[in-house]
XYZ file of C-alpha atoms in Angstrom:
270
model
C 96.402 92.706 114.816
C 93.577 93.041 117.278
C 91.345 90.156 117.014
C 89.064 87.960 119.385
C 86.970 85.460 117.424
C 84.023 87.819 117.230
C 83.276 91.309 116.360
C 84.381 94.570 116.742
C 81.472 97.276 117.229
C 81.949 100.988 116.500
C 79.514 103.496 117.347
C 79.594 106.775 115.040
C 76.681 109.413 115.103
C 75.983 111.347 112.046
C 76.888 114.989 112.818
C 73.818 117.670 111.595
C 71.210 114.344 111.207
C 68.044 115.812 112.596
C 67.474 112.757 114.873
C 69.204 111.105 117.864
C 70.162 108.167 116.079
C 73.762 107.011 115.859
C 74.858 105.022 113.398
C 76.093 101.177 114.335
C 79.275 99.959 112.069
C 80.857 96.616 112.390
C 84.236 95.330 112.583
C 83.535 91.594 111.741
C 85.124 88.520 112.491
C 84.015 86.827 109.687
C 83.744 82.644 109.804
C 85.541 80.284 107.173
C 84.610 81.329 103.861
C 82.073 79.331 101.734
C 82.976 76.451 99.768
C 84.032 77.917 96.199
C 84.450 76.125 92.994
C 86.519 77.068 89.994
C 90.005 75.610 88.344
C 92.986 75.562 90.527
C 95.141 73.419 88.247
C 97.711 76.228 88.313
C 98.147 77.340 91.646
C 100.903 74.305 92.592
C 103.395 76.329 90.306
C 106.519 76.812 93.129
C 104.206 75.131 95.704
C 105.284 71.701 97.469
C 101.882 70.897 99.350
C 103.576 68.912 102.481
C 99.725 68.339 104.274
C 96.044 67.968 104.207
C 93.910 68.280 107.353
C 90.240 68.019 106.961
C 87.410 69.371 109.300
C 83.690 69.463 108.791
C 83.341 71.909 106.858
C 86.628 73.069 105.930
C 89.771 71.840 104.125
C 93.127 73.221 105.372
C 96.349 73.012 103.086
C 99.811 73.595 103.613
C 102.608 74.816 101.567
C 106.380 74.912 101.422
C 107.667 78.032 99.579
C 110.687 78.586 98.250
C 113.362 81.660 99.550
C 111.469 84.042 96.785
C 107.933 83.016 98.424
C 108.943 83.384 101.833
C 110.615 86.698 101.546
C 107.337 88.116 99.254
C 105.221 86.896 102.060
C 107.567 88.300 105.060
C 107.400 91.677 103.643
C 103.677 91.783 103.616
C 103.436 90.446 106.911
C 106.116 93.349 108.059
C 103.512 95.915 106.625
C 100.738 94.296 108.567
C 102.280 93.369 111.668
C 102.871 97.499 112.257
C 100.242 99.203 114.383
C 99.003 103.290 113.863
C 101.000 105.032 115.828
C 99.858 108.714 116.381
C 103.277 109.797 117.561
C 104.736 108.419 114.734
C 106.028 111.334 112.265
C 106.024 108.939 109.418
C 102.193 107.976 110.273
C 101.678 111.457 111.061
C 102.409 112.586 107.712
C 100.541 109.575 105.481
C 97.342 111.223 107.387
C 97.463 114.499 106.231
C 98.870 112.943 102.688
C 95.353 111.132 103.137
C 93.754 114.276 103.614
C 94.808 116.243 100.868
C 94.139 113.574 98.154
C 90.504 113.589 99.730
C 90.172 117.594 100.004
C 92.939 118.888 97.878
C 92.320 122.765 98.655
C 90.628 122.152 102.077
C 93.243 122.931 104.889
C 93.342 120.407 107.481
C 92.846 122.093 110.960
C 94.757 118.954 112.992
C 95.509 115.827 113.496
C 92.597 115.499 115.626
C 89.419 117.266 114.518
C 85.931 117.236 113.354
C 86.706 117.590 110.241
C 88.361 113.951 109.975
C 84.252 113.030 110.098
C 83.565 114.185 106.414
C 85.726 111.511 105.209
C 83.903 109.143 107.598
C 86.198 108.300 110.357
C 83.920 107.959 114.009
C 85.049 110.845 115.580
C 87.647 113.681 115.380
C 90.902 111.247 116.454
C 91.366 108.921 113.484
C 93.950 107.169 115.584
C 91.598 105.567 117.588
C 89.890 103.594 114.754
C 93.113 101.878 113.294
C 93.236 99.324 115.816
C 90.892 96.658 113.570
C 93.893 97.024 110.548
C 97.056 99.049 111.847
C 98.939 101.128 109.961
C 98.448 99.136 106.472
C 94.895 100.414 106.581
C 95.810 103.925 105.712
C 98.601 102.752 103.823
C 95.496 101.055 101.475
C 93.562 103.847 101.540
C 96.354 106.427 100.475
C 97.062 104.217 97.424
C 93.337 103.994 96.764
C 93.300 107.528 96.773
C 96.456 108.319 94.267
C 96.450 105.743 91.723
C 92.542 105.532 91.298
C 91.639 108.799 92.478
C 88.001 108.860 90.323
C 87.156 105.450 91.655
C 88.194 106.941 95.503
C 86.546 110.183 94.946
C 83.244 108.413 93.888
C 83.563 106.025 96.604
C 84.236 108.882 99.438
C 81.646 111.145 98.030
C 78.871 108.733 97.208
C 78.802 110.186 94.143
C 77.096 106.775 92.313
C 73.442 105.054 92.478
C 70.781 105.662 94.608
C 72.227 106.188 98.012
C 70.895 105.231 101.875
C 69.528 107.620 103.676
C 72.118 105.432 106.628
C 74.872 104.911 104.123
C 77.767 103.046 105.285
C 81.159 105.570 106.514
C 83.581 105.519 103.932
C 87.176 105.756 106.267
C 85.727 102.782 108.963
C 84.427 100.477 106.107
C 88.147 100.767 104.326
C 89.412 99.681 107.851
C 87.223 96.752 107.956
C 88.011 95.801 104.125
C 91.597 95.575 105.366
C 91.091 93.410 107.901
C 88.753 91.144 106.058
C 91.635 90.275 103.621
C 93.950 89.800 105.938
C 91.640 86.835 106.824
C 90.260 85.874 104.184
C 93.956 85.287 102.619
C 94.990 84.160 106.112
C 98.001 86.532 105.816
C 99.659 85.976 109.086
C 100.448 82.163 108.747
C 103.673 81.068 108.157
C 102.768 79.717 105.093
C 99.932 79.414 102.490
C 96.976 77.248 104.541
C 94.197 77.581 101.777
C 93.637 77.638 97.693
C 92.708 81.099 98.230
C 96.133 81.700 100.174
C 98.173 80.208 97.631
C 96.636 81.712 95.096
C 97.008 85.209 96.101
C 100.441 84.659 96.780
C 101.398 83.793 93.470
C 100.074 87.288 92.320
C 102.012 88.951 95.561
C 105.159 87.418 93.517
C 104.038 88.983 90.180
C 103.486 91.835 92.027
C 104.522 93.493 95.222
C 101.386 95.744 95.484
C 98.988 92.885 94.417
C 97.346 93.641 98.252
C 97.106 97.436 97.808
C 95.494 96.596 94.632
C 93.318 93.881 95.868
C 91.968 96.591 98.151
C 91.017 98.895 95.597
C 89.111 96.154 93.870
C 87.256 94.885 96.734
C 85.723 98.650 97.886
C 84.706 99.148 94.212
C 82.908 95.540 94.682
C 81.774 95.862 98.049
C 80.273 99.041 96.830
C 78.501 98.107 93.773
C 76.767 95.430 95.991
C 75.992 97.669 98.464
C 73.950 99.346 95.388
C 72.915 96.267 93.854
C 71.477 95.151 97.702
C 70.175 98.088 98.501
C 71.304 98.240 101.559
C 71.363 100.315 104.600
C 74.295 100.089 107.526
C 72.286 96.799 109.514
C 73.317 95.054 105.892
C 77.065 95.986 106.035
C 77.918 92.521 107.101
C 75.665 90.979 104.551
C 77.221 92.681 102.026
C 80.627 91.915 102.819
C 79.808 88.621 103.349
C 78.549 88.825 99.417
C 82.047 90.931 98.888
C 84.324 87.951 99.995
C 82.439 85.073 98.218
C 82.823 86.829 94.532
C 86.243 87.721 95.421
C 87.505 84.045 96.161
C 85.652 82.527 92.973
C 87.584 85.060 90.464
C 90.900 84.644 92.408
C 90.329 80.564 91.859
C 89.516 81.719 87.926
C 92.004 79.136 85.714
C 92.903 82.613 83.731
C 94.040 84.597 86.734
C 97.565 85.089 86.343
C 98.146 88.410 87.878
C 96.015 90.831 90.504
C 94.654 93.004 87.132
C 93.133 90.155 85.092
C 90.175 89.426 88.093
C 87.420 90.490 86.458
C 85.879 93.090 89.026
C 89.302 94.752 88.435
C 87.647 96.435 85.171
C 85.286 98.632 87.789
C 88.321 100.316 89.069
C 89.278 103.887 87.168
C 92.077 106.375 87.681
């Protein structure tokens, strides 16, 4: 996973626009989250916390798991630890897959074409925008796409509320949603360093897809704030920023015992 501490910075330019313009989108680095309140009473359930190391401004635990932990949280660190490989038939073929549950009846020209920037990818190679996520970022966006297709189809086509004229582009923000999750739930540790961490992967062991579906919900969210905001692409990070906070207080929700019963869940539909 690419990362330096700060932020990534794509440049895509909005093909038939009548200005000059390009438009600026972020990968971002995002800091510790804000301190959230809610009821964790439950979270300890298969947890032994072995350590407690407090900084200014944030709290870092530590967790042993048991076998069944560590080999739920090994797989999902498998899936993220694998990097888009163009050359790759496998990744080759969950592209086009991608494709045709965006366009079904569109033919796909190639692998590399303009046509790849309807769906909102920066230019004609989507290869070259996986670095910020790897190969799980399609992965999340394929599964977005077949078991909520009206939620991805009103996502992709912007189909809801009053739109920006600089709206933000749907493929590069779902590659940026990845990789703020992957932080936020600080998925490649060993271990569980954080409520939040914990937390989530108590759901991972209720279920295996409890990422994939975390996804979903947090592009629905991130979307109806974008709304809600009224924001343009400058306000991406705000809006994430907005994204992450309501996230972590429902996951820390005392009635939260699997991925479905978070409340923004409900804004998903198939």
């Amino acid at each position: 996973m690419e990362q330096n501490g700060g932020s990534f910075l794509a440049v895509r330019r909005l093909s038939g626009h009548q200005n000059a313009h390009g438009l600026l989108f972020f990968f971002f680095s995002p800091s510790p989250a804000d301190v959230v309140s809610g009821s964790t009473a439950w979270i300890g359930r298969g947890f032994s916390c072995v350590c407690v190391q407090r900084r200014d401004s944030d709290a870092r635990i530590s967790f042993d798991l048991t076998p069944i932990q560590e080999e739920c949280l090994q797989r999902l660190q498998n899936r993220i630890e694998v990097p888009y490989d163009s050359q790759n038939g496998e990744h080759q073929e969950a592209l086009k897959a991608l494709w045709h549950a965006s366009f079904p009846g569109t033919e796909l020209l190639g692998l590399v074409s303009d046509q790849w920037k309807e769906m909102g990818w920066q230019g004609k190679d989507p290869s070259t925008d996986f670095r910020g996520g790897g190969f799980i970022s399609l992965e999340n966006l394929l599964y977005f796409a077949k078991n909520y297709p009206k939620s991805f189809e009103e996502l992709l086509c912007k189909q809801n509320g009053d739109r920006a004229l600089w709206e933000y582009p749907f493929a590069v923000a779902g590659v940026n949603i990845t990789f703020m999750l992957i932080q936020m739930l600080d998925l490649q540790a060993a271990k569980p360093r954080s409520l939040i961490g914990a937390v989530f992967l108590n759901l991972l062991i209720e279920n295996d897809r409890a990422f994939d579906i975390l996804y979903c919900i947090t592009f629905k969210l991130m979307d109806r704030k974008w709304l809600e905001m009224h924001a343009t692409y400058m306000d991406f990070n705000t809006v994430i920023k907005s994204t992450r906070r309501q996230l972590e207080r429902e996951l820390l929700l005392e009635d939260i015992q699997q991925i479905e019963d978070m409340p923004s869940y409900s804004f998903l539909a198939r």
